[in-house]
PDB file of C-alpha atoms in Angstrom:
ATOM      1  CA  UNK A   1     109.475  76.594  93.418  1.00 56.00           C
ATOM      2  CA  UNK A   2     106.695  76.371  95.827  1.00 60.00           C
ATOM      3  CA  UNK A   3     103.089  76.975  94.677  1.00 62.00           C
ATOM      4  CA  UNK A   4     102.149  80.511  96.423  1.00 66.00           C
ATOM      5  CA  UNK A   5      99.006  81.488  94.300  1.00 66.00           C
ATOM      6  CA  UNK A   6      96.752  81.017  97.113  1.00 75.00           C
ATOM      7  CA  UNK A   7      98.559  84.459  98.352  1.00 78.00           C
ATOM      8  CA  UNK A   8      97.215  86.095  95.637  1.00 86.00           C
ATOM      9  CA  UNK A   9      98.906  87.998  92.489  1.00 90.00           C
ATOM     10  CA  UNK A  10     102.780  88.144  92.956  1.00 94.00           C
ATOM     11  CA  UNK A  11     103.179  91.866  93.076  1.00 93.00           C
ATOM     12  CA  UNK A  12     106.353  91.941  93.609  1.00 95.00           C
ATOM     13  CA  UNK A  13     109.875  89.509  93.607  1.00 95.00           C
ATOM     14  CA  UNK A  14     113.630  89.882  94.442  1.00 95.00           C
ATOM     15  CA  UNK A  15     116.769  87.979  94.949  1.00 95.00           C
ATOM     16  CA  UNK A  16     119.215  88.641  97.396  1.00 93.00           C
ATOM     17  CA  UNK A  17     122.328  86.163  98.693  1.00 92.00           C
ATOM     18  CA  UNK A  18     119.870  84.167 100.571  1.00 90.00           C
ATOM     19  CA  UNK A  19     117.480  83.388  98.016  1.00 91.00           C
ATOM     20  CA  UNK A  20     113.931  84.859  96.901  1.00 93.00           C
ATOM     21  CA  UNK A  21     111.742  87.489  98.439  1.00 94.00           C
ATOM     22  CA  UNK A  22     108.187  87.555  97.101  1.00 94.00           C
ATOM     23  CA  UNK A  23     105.248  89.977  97.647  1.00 95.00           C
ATOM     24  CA  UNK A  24     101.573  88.426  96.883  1.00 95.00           C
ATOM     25  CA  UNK A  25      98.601  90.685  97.082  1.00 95.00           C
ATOM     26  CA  UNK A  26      95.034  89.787  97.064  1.00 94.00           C
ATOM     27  CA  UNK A  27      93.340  92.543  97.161  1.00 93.00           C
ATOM     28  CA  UNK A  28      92.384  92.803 100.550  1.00 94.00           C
ATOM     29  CA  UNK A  29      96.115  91.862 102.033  1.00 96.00           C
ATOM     30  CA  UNK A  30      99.533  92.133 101.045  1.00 96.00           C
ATOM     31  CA  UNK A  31     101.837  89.240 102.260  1.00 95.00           C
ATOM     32  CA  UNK A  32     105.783  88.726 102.146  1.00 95.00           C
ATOM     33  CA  UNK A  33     107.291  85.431 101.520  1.00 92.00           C
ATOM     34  CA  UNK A  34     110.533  83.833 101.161  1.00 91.00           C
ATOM     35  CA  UNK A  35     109.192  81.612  98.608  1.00 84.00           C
ATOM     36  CA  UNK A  36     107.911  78.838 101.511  1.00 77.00           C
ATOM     37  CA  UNK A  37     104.137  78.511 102.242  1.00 67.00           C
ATOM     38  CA  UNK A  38     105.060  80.604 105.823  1.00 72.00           C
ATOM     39  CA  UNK A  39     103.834  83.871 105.637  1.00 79.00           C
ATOM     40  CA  UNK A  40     106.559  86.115 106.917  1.00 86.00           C
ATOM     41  CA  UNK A  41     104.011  89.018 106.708  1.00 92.00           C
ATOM     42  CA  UNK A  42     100.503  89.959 106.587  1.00 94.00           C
ATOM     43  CA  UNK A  43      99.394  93.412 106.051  1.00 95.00           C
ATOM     44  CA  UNK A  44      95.436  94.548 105.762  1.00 95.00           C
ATOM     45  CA  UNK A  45      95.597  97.390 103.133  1.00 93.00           C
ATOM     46  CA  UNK A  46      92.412  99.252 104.365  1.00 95.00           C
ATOM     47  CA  UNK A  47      94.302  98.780 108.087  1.00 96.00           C
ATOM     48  CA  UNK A  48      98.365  98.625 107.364  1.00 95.00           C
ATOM     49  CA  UNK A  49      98.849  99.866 110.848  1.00 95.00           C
ATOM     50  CA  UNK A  50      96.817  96.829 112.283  1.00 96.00           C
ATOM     51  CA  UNK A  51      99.315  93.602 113.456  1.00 96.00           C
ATOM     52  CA  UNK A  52      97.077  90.900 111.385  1.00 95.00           C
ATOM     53  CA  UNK A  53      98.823  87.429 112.269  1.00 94.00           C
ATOM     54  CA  UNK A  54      98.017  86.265 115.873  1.00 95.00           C
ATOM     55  CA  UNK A  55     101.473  85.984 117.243  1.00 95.00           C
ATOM     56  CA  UNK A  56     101.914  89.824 115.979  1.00 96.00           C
ATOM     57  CA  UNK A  57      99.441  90.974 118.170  1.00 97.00           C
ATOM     58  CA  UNK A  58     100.804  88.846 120.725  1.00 97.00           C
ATOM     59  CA  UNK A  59     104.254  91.428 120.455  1.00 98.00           C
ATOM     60  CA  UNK A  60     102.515  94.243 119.943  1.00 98.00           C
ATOM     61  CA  UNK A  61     100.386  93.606 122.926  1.00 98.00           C
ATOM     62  CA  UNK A  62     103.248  94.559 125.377  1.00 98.00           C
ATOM     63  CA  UNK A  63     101.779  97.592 124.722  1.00 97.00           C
ATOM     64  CA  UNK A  64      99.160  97.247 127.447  1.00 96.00           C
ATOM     65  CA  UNK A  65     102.482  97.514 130.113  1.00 96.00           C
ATOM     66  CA  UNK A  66     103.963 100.879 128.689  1.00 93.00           C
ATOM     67  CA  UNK A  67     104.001 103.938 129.313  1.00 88.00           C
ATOM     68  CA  UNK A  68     105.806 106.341 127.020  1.00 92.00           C
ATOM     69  CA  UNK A  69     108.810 104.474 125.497  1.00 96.00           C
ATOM     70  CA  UNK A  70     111.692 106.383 124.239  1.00 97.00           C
ATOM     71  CA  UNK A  71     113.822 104.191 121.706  1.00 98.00           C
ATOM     72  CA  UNK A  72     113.062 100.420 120.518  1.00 98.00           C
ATOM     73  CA  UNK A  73     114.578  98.126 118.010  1.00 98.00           C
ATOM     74  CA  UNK A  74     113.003  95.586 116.268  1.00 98.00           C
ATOM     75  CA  UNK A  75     115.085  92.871 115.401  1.00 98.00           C
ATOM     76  CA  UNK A  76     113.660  91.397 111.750  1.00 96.00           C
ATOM     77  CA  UNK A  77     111.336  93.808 109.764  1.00 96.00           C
ATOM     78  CA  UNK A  78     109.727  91.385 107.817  1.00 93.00           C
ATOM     79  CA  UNK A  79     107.121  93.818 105.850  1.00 95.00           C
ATOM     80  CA  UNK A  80     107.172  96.197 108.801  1.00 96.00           C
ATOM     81  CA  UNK A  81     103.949  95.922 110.179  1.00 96.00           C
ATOM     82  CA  UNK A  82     105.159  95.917 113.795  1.00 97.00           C
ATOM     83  CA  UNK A  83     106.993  98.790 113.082  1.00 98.00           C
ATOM     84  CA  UNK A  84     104.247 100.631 111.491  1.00 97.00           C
ATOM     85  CA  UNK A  85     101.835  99.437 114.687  1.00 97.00           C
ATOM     86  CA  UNK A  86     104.451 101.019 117.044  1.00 98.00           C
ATOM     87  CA  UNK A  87     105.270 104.227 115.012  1.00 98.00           C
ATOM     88  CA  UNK A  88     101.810 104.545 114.973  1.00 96.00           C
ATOM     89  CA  UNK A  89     100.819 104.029 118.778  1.00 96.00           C
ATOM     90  CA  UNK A  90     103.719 105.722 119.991  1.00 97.00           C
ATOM     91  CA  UNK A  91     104.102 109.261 118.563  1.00 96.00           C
ATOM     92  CA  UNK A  92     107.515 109.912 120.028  1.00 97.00           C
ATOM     93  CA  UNK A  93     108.708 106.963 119.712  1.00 98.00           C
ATOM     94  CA  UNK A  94     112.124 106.326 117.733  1.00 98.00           C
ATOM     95  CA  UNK A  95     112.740 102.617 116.624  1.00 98.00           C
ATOM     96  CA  UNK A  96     115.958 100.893 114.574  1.00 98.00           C
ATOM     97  CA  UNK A  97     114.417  98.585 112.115  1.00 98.00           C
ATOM     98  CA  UNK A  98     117.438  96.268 111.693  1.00 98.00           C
ATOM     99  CA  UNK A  99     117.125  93.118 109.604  1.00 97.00           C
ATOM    100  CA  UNK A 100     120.249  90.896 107.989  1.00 94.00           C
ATOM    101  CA  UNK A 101     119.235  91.546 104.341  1.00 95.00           C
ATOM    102  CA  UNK A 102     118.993  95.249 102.966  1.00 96.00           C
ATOM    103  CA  UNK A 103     116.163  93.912 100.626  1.00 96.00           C
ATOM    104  CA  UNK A 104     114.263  92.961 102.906  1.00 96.00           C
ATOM    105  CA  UNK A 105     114.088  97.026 103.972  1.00 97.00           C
ATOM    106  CA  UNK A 106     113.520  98.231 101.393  1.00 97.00           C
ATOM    107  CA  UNK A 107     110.378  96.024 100.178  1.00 97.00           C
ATOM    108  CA  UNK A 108     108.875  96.932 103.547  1.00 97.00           C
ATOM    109  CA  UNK A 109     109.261 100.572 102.584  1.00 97.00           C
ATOM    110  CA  UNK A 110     108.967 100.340  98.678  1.00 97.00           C
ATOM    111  CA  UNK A 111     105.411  97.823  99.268  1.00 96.00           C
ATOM    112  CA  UNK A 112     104.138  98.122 102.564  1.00 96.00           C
ATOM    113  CA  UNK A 113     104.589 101.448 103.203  1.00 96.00           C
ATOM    114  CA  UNK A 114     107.068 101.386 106.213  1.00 97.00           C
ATOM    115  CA  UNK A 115     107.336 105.091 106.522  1.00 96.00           C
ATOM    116  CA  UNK A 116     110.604 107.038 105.962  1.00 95.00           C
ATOM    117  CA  UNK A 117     110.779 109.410 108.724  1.00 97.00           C
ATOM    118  CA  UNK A 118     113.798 110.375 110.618  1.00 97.00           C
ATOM    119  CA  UNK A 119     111.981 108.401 114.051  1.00 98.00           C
ATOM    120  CA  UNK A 120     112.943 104.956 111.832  1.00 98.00           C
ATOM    121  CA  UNK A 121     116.047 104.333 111.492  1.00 98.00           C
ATOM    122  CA  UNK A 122     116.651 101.112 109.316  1.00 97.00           C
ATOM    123  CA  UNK A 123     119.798  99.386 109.895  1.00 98.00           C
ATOM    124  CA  UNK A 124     121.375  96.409 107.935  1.00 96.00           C
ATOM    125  CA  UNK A 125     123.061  94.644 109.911  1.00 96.00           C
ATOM    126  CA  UNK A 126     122.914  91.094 111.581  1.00 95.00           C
ATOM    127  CA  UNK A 127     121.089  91.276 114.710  1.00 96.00           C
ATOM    128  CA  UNK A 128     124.074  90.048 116.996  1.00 96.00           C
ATOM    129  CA  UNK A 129     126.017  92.770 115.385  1.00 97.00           C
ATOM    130  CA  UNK A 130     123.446  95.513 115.933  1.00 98.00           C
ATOM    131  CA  UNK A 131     123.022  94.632 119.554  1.00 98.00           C
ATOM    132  CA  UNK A 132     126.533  94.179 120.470  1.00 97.00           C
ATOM    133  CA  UNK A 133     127.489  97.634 118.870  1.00 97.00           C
ATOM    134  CA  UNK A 134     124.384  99.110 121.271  1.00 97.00           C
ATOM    135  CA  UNK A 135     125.161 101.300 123.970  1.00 97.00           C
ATOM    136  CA  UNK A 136     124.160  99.501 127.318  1.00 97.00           C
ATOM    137  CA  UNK A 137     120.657 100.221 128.840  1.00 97.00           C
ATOM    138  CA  UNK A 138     119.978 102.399 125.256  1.00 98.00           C
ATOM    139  CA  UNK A 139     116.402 100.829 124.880  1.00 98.00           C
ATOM    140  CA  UNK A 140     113.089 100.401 126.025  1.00 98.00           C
ATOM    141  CA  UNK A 141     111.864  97.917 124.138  1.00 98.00           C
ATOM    142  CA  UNK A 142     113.866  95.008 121.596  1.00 98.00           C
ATOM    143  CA  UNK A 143     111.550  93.021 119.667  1.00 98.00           C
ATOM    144  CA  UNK A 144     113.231  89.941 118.372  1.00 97.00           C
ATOM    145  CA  UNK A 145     111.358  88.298 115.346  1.00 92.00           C
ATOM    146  CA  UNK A 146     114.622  86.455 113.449  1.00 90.00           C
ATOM    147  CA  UNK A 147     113.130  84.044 110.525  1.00 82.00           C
ATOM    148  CA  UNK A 148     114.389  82.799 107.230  1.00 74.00           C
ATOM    149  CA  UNK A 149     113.443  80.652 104.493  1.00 70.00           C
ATOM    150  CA  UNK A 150     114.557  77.940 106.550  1.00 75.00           C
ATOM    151  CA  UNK A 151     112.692  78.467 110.002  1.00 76.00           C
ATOM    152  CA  UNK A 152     114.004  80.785 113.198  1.00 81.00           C
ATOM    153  CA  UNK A 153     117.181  81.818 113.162  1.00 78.00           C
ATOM    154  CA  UNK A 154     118.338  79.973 116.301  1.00 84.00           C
ATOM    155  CA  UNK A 155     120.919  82.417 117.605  1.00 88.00           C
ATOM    156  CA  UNK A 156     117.856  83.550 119.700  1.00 90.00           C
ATOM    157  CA  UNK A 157     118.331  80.698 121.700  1.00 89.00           C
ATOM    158  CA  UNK A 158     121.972  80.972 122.779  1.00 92.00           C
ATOM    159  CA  UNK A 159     122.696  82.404 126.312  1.00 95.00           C
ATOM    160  CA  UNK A 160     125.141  84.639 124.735  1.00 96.00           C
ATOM    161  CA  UNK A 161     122.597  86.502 122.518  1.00 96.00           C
ATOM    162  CA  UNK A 162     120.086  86.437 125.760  1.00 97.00           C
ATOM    163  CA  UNK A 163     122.826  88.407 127.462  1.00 97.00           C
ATOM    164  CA  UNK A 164     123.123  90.697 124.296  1.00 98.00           C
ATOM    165  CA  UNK A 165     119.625  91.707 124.356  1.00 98.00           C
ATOM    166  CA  UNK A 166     119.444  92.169 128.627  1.00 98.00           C
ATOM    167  CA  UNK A 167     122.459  94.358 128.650  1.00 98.00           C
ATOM    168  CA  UNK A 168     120.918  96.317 125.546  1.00 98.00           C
ATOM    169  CA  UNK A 169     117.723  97.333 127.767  1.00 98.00           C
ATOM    170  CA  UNK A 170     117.022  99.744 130.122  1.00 97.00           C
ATOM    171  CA  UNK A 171     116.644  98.657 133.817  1.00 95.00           C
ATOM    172  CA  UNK A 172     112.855  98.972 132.954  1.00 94.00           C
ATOM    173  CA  UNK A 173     112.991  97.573 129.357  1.00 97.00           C
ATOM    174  CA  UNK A 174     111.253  95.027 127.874  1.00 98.00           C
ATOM    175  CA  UNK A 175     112.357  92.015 125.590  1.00 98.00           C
ATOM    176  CA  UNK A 176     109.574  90.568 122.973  1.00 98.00           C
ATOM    177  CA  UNK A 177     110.933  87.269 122.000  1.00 97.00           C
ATOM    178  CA  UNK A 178     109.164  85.508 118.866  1.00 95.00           C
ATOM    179  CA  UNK A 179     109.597  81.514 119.578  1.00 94.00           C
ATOM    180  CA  UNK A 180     107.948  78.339 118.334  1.00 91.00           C
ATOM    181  CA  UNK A 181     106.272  76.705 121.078  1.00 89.00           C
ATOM    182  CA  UNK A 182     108.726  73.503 120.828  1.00 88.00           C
ATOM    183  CA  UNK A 183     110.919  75.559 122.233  1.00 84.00           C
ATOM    184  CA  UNK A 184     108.591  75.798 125.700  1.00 84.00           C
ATOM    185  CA  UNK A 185     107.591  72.489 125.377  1.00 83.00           C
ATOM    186  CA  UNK A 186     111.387  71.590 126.013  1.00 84.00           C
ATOM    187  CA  UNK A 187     111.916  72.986 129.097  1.00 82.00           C
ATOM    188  CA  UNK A 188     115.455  74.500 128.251  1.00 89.00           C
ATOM    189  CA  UNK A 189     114.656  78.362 126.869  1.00 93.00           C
ATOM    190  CA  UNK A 190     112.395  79.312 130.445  1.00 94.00           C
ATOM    191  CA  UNK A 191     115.412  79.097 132.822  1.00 95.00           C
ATOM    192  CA  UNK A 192     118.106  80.774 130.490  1.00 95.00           C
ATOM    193  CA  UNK A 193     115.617  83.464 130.118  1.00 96.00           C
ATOM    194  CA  UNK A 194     114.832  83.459 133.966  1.00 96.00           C
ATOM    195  CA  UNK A 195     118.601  83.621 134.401  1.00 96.00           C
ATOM    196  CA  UNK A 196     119.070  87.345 132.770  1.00 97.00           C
ATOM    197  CA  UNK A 197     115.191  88.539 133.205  1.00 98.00           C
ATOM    198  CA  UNK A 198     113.795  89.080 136.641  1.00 97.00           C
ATOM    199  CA  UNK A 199     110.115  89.177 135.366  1.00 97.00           C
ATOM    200  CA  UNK A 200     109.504  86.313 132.842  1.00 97.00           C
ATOM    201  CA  UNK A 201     105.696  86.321 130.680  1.00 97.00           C
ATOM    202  CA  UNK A 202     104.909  84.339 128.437  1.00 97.00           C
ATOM    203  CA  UNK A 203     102.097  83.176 125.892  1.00 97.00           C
ATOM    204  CA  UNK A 204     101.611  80.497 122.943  1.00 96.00           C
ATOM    205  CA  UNK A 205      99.533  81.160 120.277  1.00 95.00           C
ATOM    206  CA  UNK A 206      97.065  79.312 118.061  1.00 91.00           C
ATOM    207  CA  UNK A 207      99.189  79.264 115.492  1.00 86.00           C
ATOM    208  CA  UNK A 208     101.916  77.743 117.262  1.00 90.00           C
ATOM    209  CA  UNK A 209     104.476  80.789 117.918  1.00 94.00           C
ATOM    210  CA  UNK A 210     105.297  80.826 121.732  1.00 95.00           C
ATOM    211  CA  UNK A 211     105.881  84.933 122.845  1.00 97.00           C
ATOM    212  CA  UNK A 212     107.910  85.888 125.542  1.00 97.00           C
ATOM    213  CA  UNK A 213     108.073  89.385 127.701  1.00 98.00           C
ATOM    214  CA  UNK A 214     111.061  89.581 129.464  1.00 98.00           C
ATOM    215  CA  UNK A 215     111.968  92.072 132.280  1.00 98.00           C
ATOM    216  CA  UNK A 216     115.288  92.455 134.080  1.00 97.00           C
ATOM    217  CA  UNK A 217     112.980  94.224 137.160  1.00 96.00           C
ATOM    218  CA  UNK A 218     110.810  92.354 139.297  1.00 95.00           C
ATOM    219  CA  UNK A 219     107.231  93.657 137.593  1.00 92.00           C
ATOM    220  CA  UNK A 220     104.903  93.815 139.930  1.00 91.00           C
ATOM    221  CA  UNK A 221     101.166  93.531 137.558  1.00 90.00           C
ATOM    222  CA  UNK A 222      97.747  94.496 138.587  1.00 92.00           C
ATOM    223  CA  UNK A 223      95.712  92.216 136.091  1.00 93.00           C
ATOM    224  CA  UNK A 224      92.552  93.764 135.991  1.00 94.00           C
ATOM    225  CA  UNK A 225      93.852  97.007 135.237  1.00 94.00           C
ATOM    226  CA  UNK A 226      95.893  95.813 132.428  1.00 95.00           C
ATOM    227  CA  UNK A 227      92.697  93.924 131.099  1.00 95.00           C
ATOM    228  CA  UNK A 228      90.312  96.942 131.645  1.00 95.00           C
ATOM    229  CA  UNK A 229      93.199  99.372 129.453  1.00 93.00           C
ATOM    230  CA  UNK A 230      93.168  96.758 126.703  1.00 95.00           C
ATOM    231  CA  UNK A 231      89.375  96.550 126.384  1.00 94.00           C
ATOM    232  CA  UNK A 232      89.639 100.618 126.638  1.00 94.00           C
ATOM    233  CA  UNK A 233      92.296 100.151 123.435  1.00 94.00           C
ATOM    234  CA  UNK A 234      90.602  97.384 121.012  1.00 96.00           C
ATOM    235  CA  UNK A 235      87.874 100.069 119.723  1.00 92.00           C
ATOM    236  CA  UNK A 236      90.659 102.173 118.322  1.00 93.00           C
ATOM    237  CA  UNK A 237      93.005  99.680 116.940  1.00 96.00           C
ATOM    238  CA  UNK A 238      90.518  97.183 115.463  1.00 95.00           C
ATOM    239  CA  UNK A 239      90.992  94.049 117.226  1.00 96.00           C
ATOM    240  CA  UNK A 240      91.002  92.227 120.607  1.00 97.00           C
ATOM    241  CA  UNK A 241      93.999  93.487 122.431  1.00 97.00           C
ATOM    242  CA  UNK A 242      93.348  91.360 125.879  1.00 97.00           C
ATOM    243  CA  UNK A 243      92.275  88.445 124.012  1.00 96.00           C
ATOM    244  CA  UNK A 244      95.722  89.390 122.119  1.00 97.00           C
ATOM    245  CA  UNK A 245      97.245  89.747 126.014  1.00 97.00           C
ATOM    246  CA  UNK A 246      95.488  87.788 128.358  1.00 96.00           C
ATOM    247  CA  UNK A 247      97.957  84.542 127.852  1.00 96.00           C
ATOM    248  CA  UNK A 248     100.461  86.417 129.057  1.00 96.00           C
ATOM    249  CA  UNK A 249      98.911  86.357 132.425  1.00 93.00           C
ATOM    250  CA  UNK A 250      97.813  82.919 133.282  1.00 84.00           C
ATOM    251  CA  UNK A 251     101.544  81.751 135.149  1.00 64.00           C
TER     252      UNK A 251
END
């Protein structure tokens, strides 16, 4: 088994049907792990609202192009730190937390404190599943963050899941699409996703995730107001939400 001590004390481990779930704790941050040296989460325990990885804050910065949302899903709860950032930001918000392996729920809520409040929903099921069983147009927002041990679970790249998630929205909704940036580099993912989403952002991160926004409406996006409402935003959540954003705008 892979050496994780540089997470810290191992808090916390599990088995389920596709192998070992760890929590490591440092003191200062709380991480999940599927016993590889990828961290599938990162929470700041004086701050476990605050999205901590970079490409986290790259999702969570769609924010800056909402207004009220009504219903999201996130697609993968990791330890639920999106979720908690969104429950937390939006106070009417309701969200399905769906995710392929029931322990992985329940860690989030058992050690990272996803809250159990009748605006989560958390739903086992595999994400194809959830999202074909949807009702069409039933969301605002779909985050889809699908990882194992192994790497990303590359349903996400298939036209028919693409076509899943666009009929799933809203006219208005957003997809947040968690990719490696391979998957930009090779020219194949920007037209399928160009092919069911009118409006098309996109961003890759320093640590080598490559985020996508995805509209089926033709967004029409005044730049510097989006950048003056994120600087307006970064006192109260604690970090640099256009730094966070501002990729998303350079195409």
């Amino acid at each position: 088994m892979m050496d994780l001590s540089h997470l810290g004390k191992e808090v916390h481990r599990r088995y389920d049907e596709l192998g070992i779930i760890q929590v490591f704790d440092d003191g200062n941050k709380r991480y999940l792990s599927f016993g590889t040296a990828d961290e599938q989460s990162c929470q700041l325990r004086s701050r476990p609202d605050q999205p901590q990885h970079e490409y986290t804050r790259a999702m969570f910065a769609i924010i800056t192009l909402l207004n009220e949302p009504q219903r999201a899903a996130v697609l993968g709860v990791g330890g639920g730190v999106l979720i908690r950032a969104l429950f937390s930001y939006f106070p009417t918000l309701h969200i399905d937390a769906v995710d392929l392996r029931r322990a992985v729920i329940l860690i989030a809520q058992q050690h990272f404190g996803l809250p159990r409040d009748l605006r989560i929903q958390a739903v086992h099921l595999p994400a194809t599943d959830y999202l074909q069983q949807a009702s069409p147009g039933s969301l605002n927002l779909l985050f889809s963050d699908l990882y194992l041990a192994e790497g990303l679970d590359k349903s996400q790249l298939c036209n028919d899941y693409l076509q899943l998630c666009a009929s799933a929205l809203a006219d208005d909704g957003w997809l947040v699409l968690n990719l490696w940036k391979e998957h930009r580099e090779d020219g194949r993912m920007l037209p399928l996703l160009r092919h069911h989403f009118a409006t098309v952002l996109h961003a890759t991160t320093m640590d080598g995730n490559w985020i996508v926004w995805a509209n089926k409406s033709q967004i029409t996006i005044d730049k510097k107001e989006i950048r003056q409402q994120a600087k307006r935003l970064s006192a109260s959540l604690g970090f640099n939400l256009w730094q966070a954003a501002r990729g998303f705008f350079r195409h």
